């Protein structure tokens, strides 16, 4: 086509103007996870990221190349985010590592800067279940850098690695291996 493309107004230039205006006034940036973002998934290490080092040691020992490709950021609550895309679709949000903490009463308690409401179990004991590592997958979202309090420490959010199913499984299994809580089995009615 011999027409000068620059002489036609384009929707793209209009979109860029709108995006620049949004980011100029934005107080935070949030990324969608799952199919809508090319199978983006996040591992979220909470409660001061206390399990990040044992998890990262396990991943790096098994696959140093994978470890070096991951995008990692600190979060405003002292946690850590590990961000990547997957070649295959990702599942919804999953709790990967949890811990049960016994409590003396039903009064709310503060753990790692978060307020938790105890529950009573079948034995009458008060407890809270905290999630130390979880994913943000299909249908999820998360705040990220350059939102205040978030800082990239490895990689670039604009250049996320695409993991194979095997690489993703390695990351998830390293997190599952740190789980400290397995819920009691629930009895199901027996069909008659």
PDB file of C-alpha atoms in Angstrom:
ATOM      1  CA  UNK A   1       0.000   0.000   0.000  1.00  0.00           C
ATOM      2  CA  UNK A   2       1.450   3.370  -1.011  1.00  0.00           C
ATOM      3  CA  UNK A   3      -0.510   5.464   1.488  1.00  0.00           C
ATOM      4  CA  UNK A   4       1.453   7.218   4.219  1.00  0.00           C
ATOM      5  CA  UNK A   5       0.431   5.435   7.428  1.00  0.00           C
ATOM      6  CA  UNK A   6       1.368   8.471   9.520  1.00  0.00           C
ATOM      7  CA  UNK A   7      -1.302  10.582   7.845  1.00  0.00           C
ATOM      8  CA  UNK A   8      -4.123   8.449   9.311  1.00  0.00           C
ATOM      9  CA  UNK A   9      -5.173   8.833  12.941  1.00  0.00           C
ATOM     10  CA  UNK A  10      -4.770   5.526  14.733  1.00  0.00           C
ATOM     11  CA  UNK A  11      -6.475   4.089  17.729  1.00  0.00           C
ATOM     12  CA  UNK A  12      -3.087   2.930  18.973  1.00  0.00           C
ATOM     13  CA  UNK A  13      -1.736   6.469  19.439  1.00  0.00           C
ATOM     14  CA  UNK A  14      -4.962   7.401  21.233  1.00  0.00           C
ATOM     15  CA  UNK A  15      -4.585   4.367  23.525  1.00  0.00           C
ATOM     16  CA  UNK A  16      -1.001   5.366  24.357  1.00  0.00           C
ATOM     17  CA  UNK A  17      -2.153   8.851  25.349  1.00  0.00           C
ATOM     18  CA  UNK A  18      -4.801   7.349  27.645  1.00  0.00           C
ATOM     19  CA  UNK A  19      -2.356   4.890  29.178  1.00  0.00           C
ATOM     20  CA  UNK A  20       0.192   7.616  29.843  1.00  0.00           C
ATOM     21  CA  UNK A  21      -2.512   9.675  31.586  1.00  0.00           C
ATOM     22  CA  UNK A  22      -3.563   6.686  33.712  1.00  0.00           C
ATOM     23  CA  UNK A  23      -0.008   5.960  34.838  1.00  0.00           C
ATOM     24  CA  UNK A  24       0.742   9.621  35.474  1.00  0.00           C
ATOM     25  CA  UNK A  25      -2.019   9.766  38.091  1.00  0.00           C
ATOM     26  CA  UNK A  26      -1.859   6.178  39.330  1.00  0.00           C
ATOM     27  CA  UNK A  27      -1.051   5.420  42.937  1.00  0.00           C
ATOM     28  CA  UNK A  28      -0.569   1.688  42.362  1.00  0.00           C
ATOM     29  CA  UNK A  29      -0.051  -0.855  39.610  1.00  0.00           C
ATOM     30  CA  UNK A  30      -1.819  -4.194  39.565  1.00  0.00           C
ATOM     31  CA  UNK A  31      -1.248  -7.129  37.200  1.00  0.00           C
ATOM     32  CA  UNK A  32      -3.877  -9.707  36.253  1.00  0.00           C
ATOM     33  CA  UNK A  33      -2.872 -13.355  36.365  1.00  0.00           C
ATOM     34  CA  UNK A  34      -4.027 -16.348  34.362  1.00  0.00           C
ATOM     35  CA  UNK A  35      -5.157 -16.676  30.764  1.00  0.00           C
ATOM     36  CA  UNK A  36      -5.881 -12.961  30.209  1.00  0.00           C
ATOM     37  CA  UNK A  37      -2.201 -12.146  30.838  1.00  0.00           C
ATOM     38  CA  UNK A  38      -0.579 -14.965  28.882  1.00  0.00           C
ATOM     39  CA  UNK A  39      -0.680 -17.458  31.781  1.00  0.00           C
ATOM     40  CA  UNK A  40       1.058 -15.138  34.224  1.00  0.00           C
ATOM     41  CA  UNK A  41       1.396 -16.655  37.694  1.00  0.00           C
ATOM     42  CA  UNK A  42       2.767 -15.320  40.962  1.00  0.00           C
ATOM     43  CA  UNK A  43       4.184 -17.091  43.991  1.00  0.00           C
ATOM     44  CA  UNK A  44       3.417 -14.917  47.029  1.00  0.00           C
ATOM     45  CA  UNK A  45       5.616 -15.400  50.111  1.00  0.00           C
ATOM     46  CA  UNK A  46       3.870 -13.833  53.094  1.00  0.00           C
ATOM     47  CA  UNK A  47       4.569 -13.298  56.810  1.00  0.00           C
ATOM     48  CA  UNK A  48       7.958 -11.688  56.310  1.00  0.00           C
ATOM     49  CA  UNK A  49       8.803 -14.152  53.524  1.00  0.00           C
ATOM     50  CA  UNK A  50      10.174 -16.530  56.156  1.00  0.00           C
ATOM     51  CA  UNK A  51       9.990 -19.493  53.748  1.00  0.00           C
ATOM     52  CA  UNK A  52      11.530 -17.664  50.776  1.00  0.00           C
ATOM     53  CA  UNK A  53      15.149 -18.641  51.527  1.00  0.00           C
ATOM     54  CA  UNK A  54      14.483 -22.379  52.052  1.00  0.00           C
ATOM     55  CA  UNK A  55      12.282 -22.386  48.930  1.00  0.00           C
ATOM     56  CA  UNK A  56      14.832 -20.497  46.828  1.00  0.00           C
ATOM     57  CA  UNK A  57      17.676 -22.744  48.047  1.00  0.00           C
ATOM     58  CA  UNK A  58      15.695 -25.817  46.925  1.00  0.00           C
ATOM     59  CA  UNK A  59      14.884 -24.329  43.510  1.00  0.00           C
ATOM     60  CA  UNK A  60      18.421 -23.091  42.889  1.00  0.00           C
ATOM     61  CA  UNK A  61      19.926 -26.467  43.901  1.00  0.00           C
ATOM     62  CA  UNK A  62      17.680 -28.305  41.420  1.00  0.00           C
ATOM     63  CA  UNK A  63      17.806 -25.826  38.524  1.00  0.00           C
ATOM     64  CA  UNK A  64      20.116 -22.783  38.826  1.00  0.00           C
ATOM     65  CA  UNK A  65      19.228 -21.602  35.303  1.00  0.00           C
ATOM     66  CA  UNK A  66      15.524 -21.483  36.205  1.00  0.00           C
ATOM     67  CA  UNK A  67      16.288 -19.626  39.430  1.00  0.00           C
ATOM     68  CA  UNK A  68      18.266 -16.969  37.543  1.00  0.00           C
ATOM     69  CA  UNK A  69      15.428 -16.384  35.031  1.00  0.00           C
ATOM     70  CA  UNK A  70      12.718 -15.691  37.633  1.00  0.00           C
ATOM     71  CA  UNK A  71      11.453 -12.156  38.298  1.00  0.00           C
ATOM     72  CA  UNK A  72      11.526 -11.407  42.022  1.00  0.00           C
ATOM     73  CA  UNK A  73      10.271  -8.393  43.946  1.00  0.00           C
ATOM     74  CA  UNK A  74       9.800  -7.379  47.564  1.00  0.00           C
ATOM     75  CA  UNK A  75       6.306  -6.419  48.710  1.00  0.00           C
ATOM     76  CA  UNK A  76       5.153  -3.615  50.985  1.00  0.00           C
ATOM     77  CA  UNK A  77       4.394  -6.057  53.824  1.00  0.00           C
ATOM     78  CA  UNK A  78       7.927  -7.503  53.862  1.00  0.00           C
ATOM     79  CA  UNK A  79       6.995 -10.452  51.675  1.00  0.00           C
ATOM     80  CA  UNK A  80       8.366 -11.577  48.338  1.00  0.00           C
ATOM     81  CA  UNK A  81       6.805 -12.134  44.916  1.00  0.00           C
ATOM     82  CA  UNK A  82       8.115 -14.499  42.255  1.00  0.00           C
ATOM     83  CA  UNK A  83       6.570 -13.734  38.856  1.00  0.00           C
ATOM     84  CA  UNK A  84       6.622 -15.741  35.626  1.00  0.00           C
ATOM     85  CA  UNK A  85       4.480 -16.922  32.716  1.00  0.00           C
ATOM     86  CA  UNK A  86       3.732 -20.524  31.839  1.00  0.00           C
ATOM     87  CA  UNK A  87       3.606 -22.262  28.479  1.00  0.00           C
ATOM     88  CA  UNK A  88       0.446 -24.055  29.666  1.00  0.00           C
ATOM     89  CA  UNK A  89      -2.659 -22.608  31.381  1.00  0.00           C
ATOM     90  CA  UNK A  90      -2.356 -22.066  35.130  1.00  0.00           C
ATOM     91  CA  UNK A  91      -4.890 -23.056  37.770  1.00  0.00           C
ATOM     92  CA  UNK A  92      -6.704 -20.698  40.121  1.00  0.00           C
ATOM     93  CA  UNK A  93      -5.135 -19.390  43.326  1.00  0.00           C
ATOM     94  CA  UNK A  94      -3.625 -22.174  45.465  1.00  0.00           C
ATOM     95  CA  UNK A  95      -2.402 -22.300  49.064  1.00  0.00           C
ATOM     96  CA  UNK A  96       0.950 -24.095  48.931  1.00  0.00           C
ATOM     97  CA  UNK A  97       2.403 -23.809  52.440  1.00  0.00           C
ATOM     98  CA  UNK A  98       0.405 -23.174  55.603  1.00  0.00           C
ATOM     99  CA  UNK A  99       0.962 -23.352  59.368  1.00  0.00           C
ATOM    100  CA  UNK A 100      -1.401 -23.910  62.289  1.00  0.00           C
ATOM    101  CA  UNK A 101      -0.821 -21.664  65.306  1.00  0.00           C
ATOM    102  CA  UNK A 102      -2.479 -22.494  68.610  1.00  0.00           C
ATOM    103  CA  UNK A 103      -4.241 -19.655  70.465  1.00  0.00           C
ATOM    104  CA  UNK A 104      -5.397 -19.259  74.043  1.00  0.00           C
ATOM    105  CA  UNK A 105      -8.708 -17.554  73.264  1.00  0.00           C
ATOM    106  CA  UNK A 106     -10.995 -16.413  70.461  1.00  0.00           C
ATOM    107  CA  UNK A 107      -9.481 -12.913  70.608  1.00  0.00           C
ATOM    108  CA  UNK A 108      -7.891 -11.657  67.396  1.00  0.00           C
ATOM    109  CA  UNK A 109      -4.112 -11.904  67.301  1.00  0.00           C
ATOM    110  CA  UNK A 110      -1.482 -10.090  65.252  1.00  0.00           C
ATOM    111  CA  UNK A 111       0.970 -12.268  63.337  1.00  0.00           C
ATOM    112  CA  UNK A 112       3.521 -10.772  60.998  1.00  0.00           C
ATOM    113  CA  UNK A 113       1.650  -7.469  60.794  1.00  0.00           C
ATOM    114  CA  UNK A 114      -1.671  -9.128  59.967  1.00  0.00           C
ATOM    115  CA  UNK A 115      -4.687  -9.568  62.205  1.00  0.00           C
ATOM    116  CA  UNK A 116      -6.009 -13.124  62.444  1.00  0.00           C
ATOM    117  CA  UNK A 117      -9.286 -14.344  63.949  1.00  0.00           C
ATOM    118  CA  UNK A 118      -8.922 -17.710  65.751  1.00  0.00           C
ATOM    119  CA  UNK A 119     -11.322 -20.582  65.095  1.00  0.00           C
ATOM    120  CA  UNK A 120     -12.288 -23.431  67.376  1.00  0.00           C
ATOM    121  CA  UNK A 121     -11.544 -26.955  66.178  1.00  0.00           C
ATOM    122  CA  UNK A 122     -13.493 -30.146  66.947  1.00  0.00           C
ATOM    123  CA  UNK A 123     -11.397 -30.662  70.091  1.00  0.00           C
ATOM    124  CA  UNK A 124     -12.356 -27.207  71.399  1.00  0.00           C
ATOM    125  CA  UNK A 125      -8.895 -25.687  70.806  1.00  0.00           C
ATOM    126  CA  UNK A 126      -8.517 -22.180  69.377  1.00  0.00           C
ATOM    127  CA  UNK A 127      -6.163 -21.778  66.414  1.00  0.00           C
ATOM    128  CA  UNK A 128      -5.416 -19.817  63.265  1.00  0.00           C
ATOM    129  CA  UNK A 129      -4.174 -21.173  59.950  1.00  0.00           C
ATOM    130  CA  UNK A 130      -1.764 -18.820  58.212  1.00  0.00           C
ATOM    131  CA  UNK A 131      -0.776 -19.102  54.575  1.00  0.00           C
ATOM    132  CA  UNK A 132       2.958 -18.652  54.068  1.00  0.00           C
ATOM    133  CA  UNK A 133       3.144 -19.367  50.323  1.00  0.00           C
ATOM    134  CA  UNK A 134       0.329 -19.158  47.787  1.00  0.00           C
ATOM    135  CA  UNK A 135      -0.171 -18.568  44.098  1.00  0.00           C
ATOM    136  CA  UNK A 136      -2.091 -15.965  42.212  1.00  0.00           C
ATOM    137  CA  UNK A 137      -3.300 -17.766  39.095  1.00  0.00           C
ATOM    138  CA  UNK A 138      -6.407 -17.841  36.916  1.00  0.00           C
ATOM    139  CA  UNK A 139      -8.767 -15.089  38.056  1.00  0.00           C
ATOM    140  CA  UNK A 140      -6.216 -13.476  40.375  1.00  0.00           C
ATOM    141  CA  UNK A 141      -4.296 -10.223  40.532  1.00  0.00           C
ATOM    142  CA  UNK A 142      -1.545  -8.615  42.567  1.00  0.00           C
ATOM    143  CA  UNK A 143       0.037  -5.241  43.296  1.00  0.00           C
ATOM    144  CA  UNK A 144       3.560  -4.839  41.962  1.00  0.00           C
ATOM    145  CA  UNK A 145       6.421  -2.442  41.277  1.00  0.00           C
ATOM    146  CA  UNK A 146       6.427   0.542  40.748  1.00  0.00           C
ATOM    147  CA  UNK A 147       3.670   0.704  43.386  1.00  0.00           C
ATOM    148  CA  UNK A 148       5.175   2.286  46.534  1.00  0.00           C
ATOM    149  CA  UNK A 149       6.583  -0.421  48.800  1.00  0.00           C
ATOM    150  CA  UNK A 150       7.316  -2.860  45.953  1.00  0.00           C
ATOM    151  CA  UNK A 151      10.809  -3.207  44.507  1.00  0.00           C
ATOM    152  CA  UNK A 152      12.206  -5.483  41.805  1.00  0.00           C
ATOM    153  CA  UNK A 153      15.303  -7.316  43.092  1.00  0.00           C
ATOM    154  CA  UNK A 154      15.823  -9.661  40.128  1.00  0.00           C
ATOM    155  CA  UNK A 155      14.676  -9.569  36.509  1.00  0.00           C
ATOM    156  CA  UNK A 156      12.164  -7.302  34.790  1.00  0.00           C
ATOM    157  CA  UNK A 157       8.344  -7.413  34.827  1.00  0.00           C
ATOM    158  CA  UNK A 158       8.384  -6.323  31.167  1.00  0.00           C
ATOM    159  CA  UNK A 159      10.401  -9.436  30.253  1.00  0.00           C
ATOM    160  CA  UNK A 160       8.908 -12.379  32.154  1.00  0.00           C
ATOM    161  CA  UNK A 161      10.298 -15.863  31.577  1.00  0.00           C
ATOM    162  CA  UNK A 162       7.953 -18.482  30.099  1.00  0.00           C
ATOM    163  CA  UNK A 163       8.222 -21.684  32.115  1.00  0.00           C
ATOM    164  CA  UNK A 164       7.614 -25.210  30.916  1.00  0.00           C
ATOM    165  CA  UNK A 165       5.171 -27.409  32.830  1.00  0.00           C
ATOM    166  CA  UNK A 166       8.156 -29.200  34.414  1.00  0.00           C
ATOM    167  CA  UNK A 167       9.750 -25.935  35.570  1.00  0.00           C
ATOM    168  CA  UNK A 168       6.466 -24.733  37.089  1.00  0.00           C
ATOM    169  CA  UNK A 169       6.059 -28.087  38.858  1.00  0.00           C
ATOM    170  CA  UNK A 170       9.547 -27.719  40.355  1.00  0.00           C
ATOM    171  CA  UNK A 171       8.586 -24.311  41.823  1.00  0.00           C
ATOM    172  CA  UNK A 172       5.285 -25.602  43.227  1.00  0.00           C
ATOM    173  CA  UNK A 173       6.791 -28.801  44.669  1.00  0.00           C
ATOM    174  CA  UNK A 174       9.535 -26.806  46.405  1.00  0.00           C
ATOM    175  CA  UNK A 175       6.779 -24.727  48.054  1.00  0.00           C
ATOM    176  CA  UNK A 176       4.583 -27.743  48.917  1.00  0.00           C
ATOM    177  CA  UNK A 177       7.587 -29.383  50.605  1.00  0.00           C
ATOM    178  CA  UNK A 178       7.558 -26.518  53.154  1.00  0.00           C
ATOM    179  CA  UNK A 179       3.901 -26.993  54.136  1.00  0.00           C
ATOM    180  CA  UNK A 180       3.358 -27.575  57.878  1.00  0.00           C
ATOM    181  CA  UNK A 181      -0.408 -28.024  57.947  1.00  0.00           C
ATOM    182  CA  UNK A 182      -2.646 -30.739  56.554  1.00  0.00           C
ATOM    183  CA  UNK A 183      -6.340 -30.364  57.378  1.00  0.00           C
ATOM    184  CA  UNK A 184      -8.106 -33.263  59.043  1.00  0.00           C
ATOM    185  CA  UNK A 185      -9.994 -35.469  56.593  1.00  0.00           C
ATOM    186  CA  UNK A 186     -13.666 -34.678  56.217  1.00  0.00           C
ATOM    187  CA  UNK A 187     -16.077 -37.603  56.263  1.00  0.00           C
ATOM    188  CA  UNK A 188     -18.344 -37.808  53.306  1.00  0.00           C
ATOM    189  CA  UNK A 189     -21.742 -39.491  53.449  1.00  0.00           C
ATOM    190  CA  UNK A 190     -21.693 -43.018  52.133  1.00  0.00           C
ATOM    191  CA  UNK A 191     -24.035 -43.431  49.182  1.00  0.00           C
ATOM    192  CA  UNK A 192     -26.793 -45.945  49.847  1.00  0.00           C
TER     193      UNK A 192
END
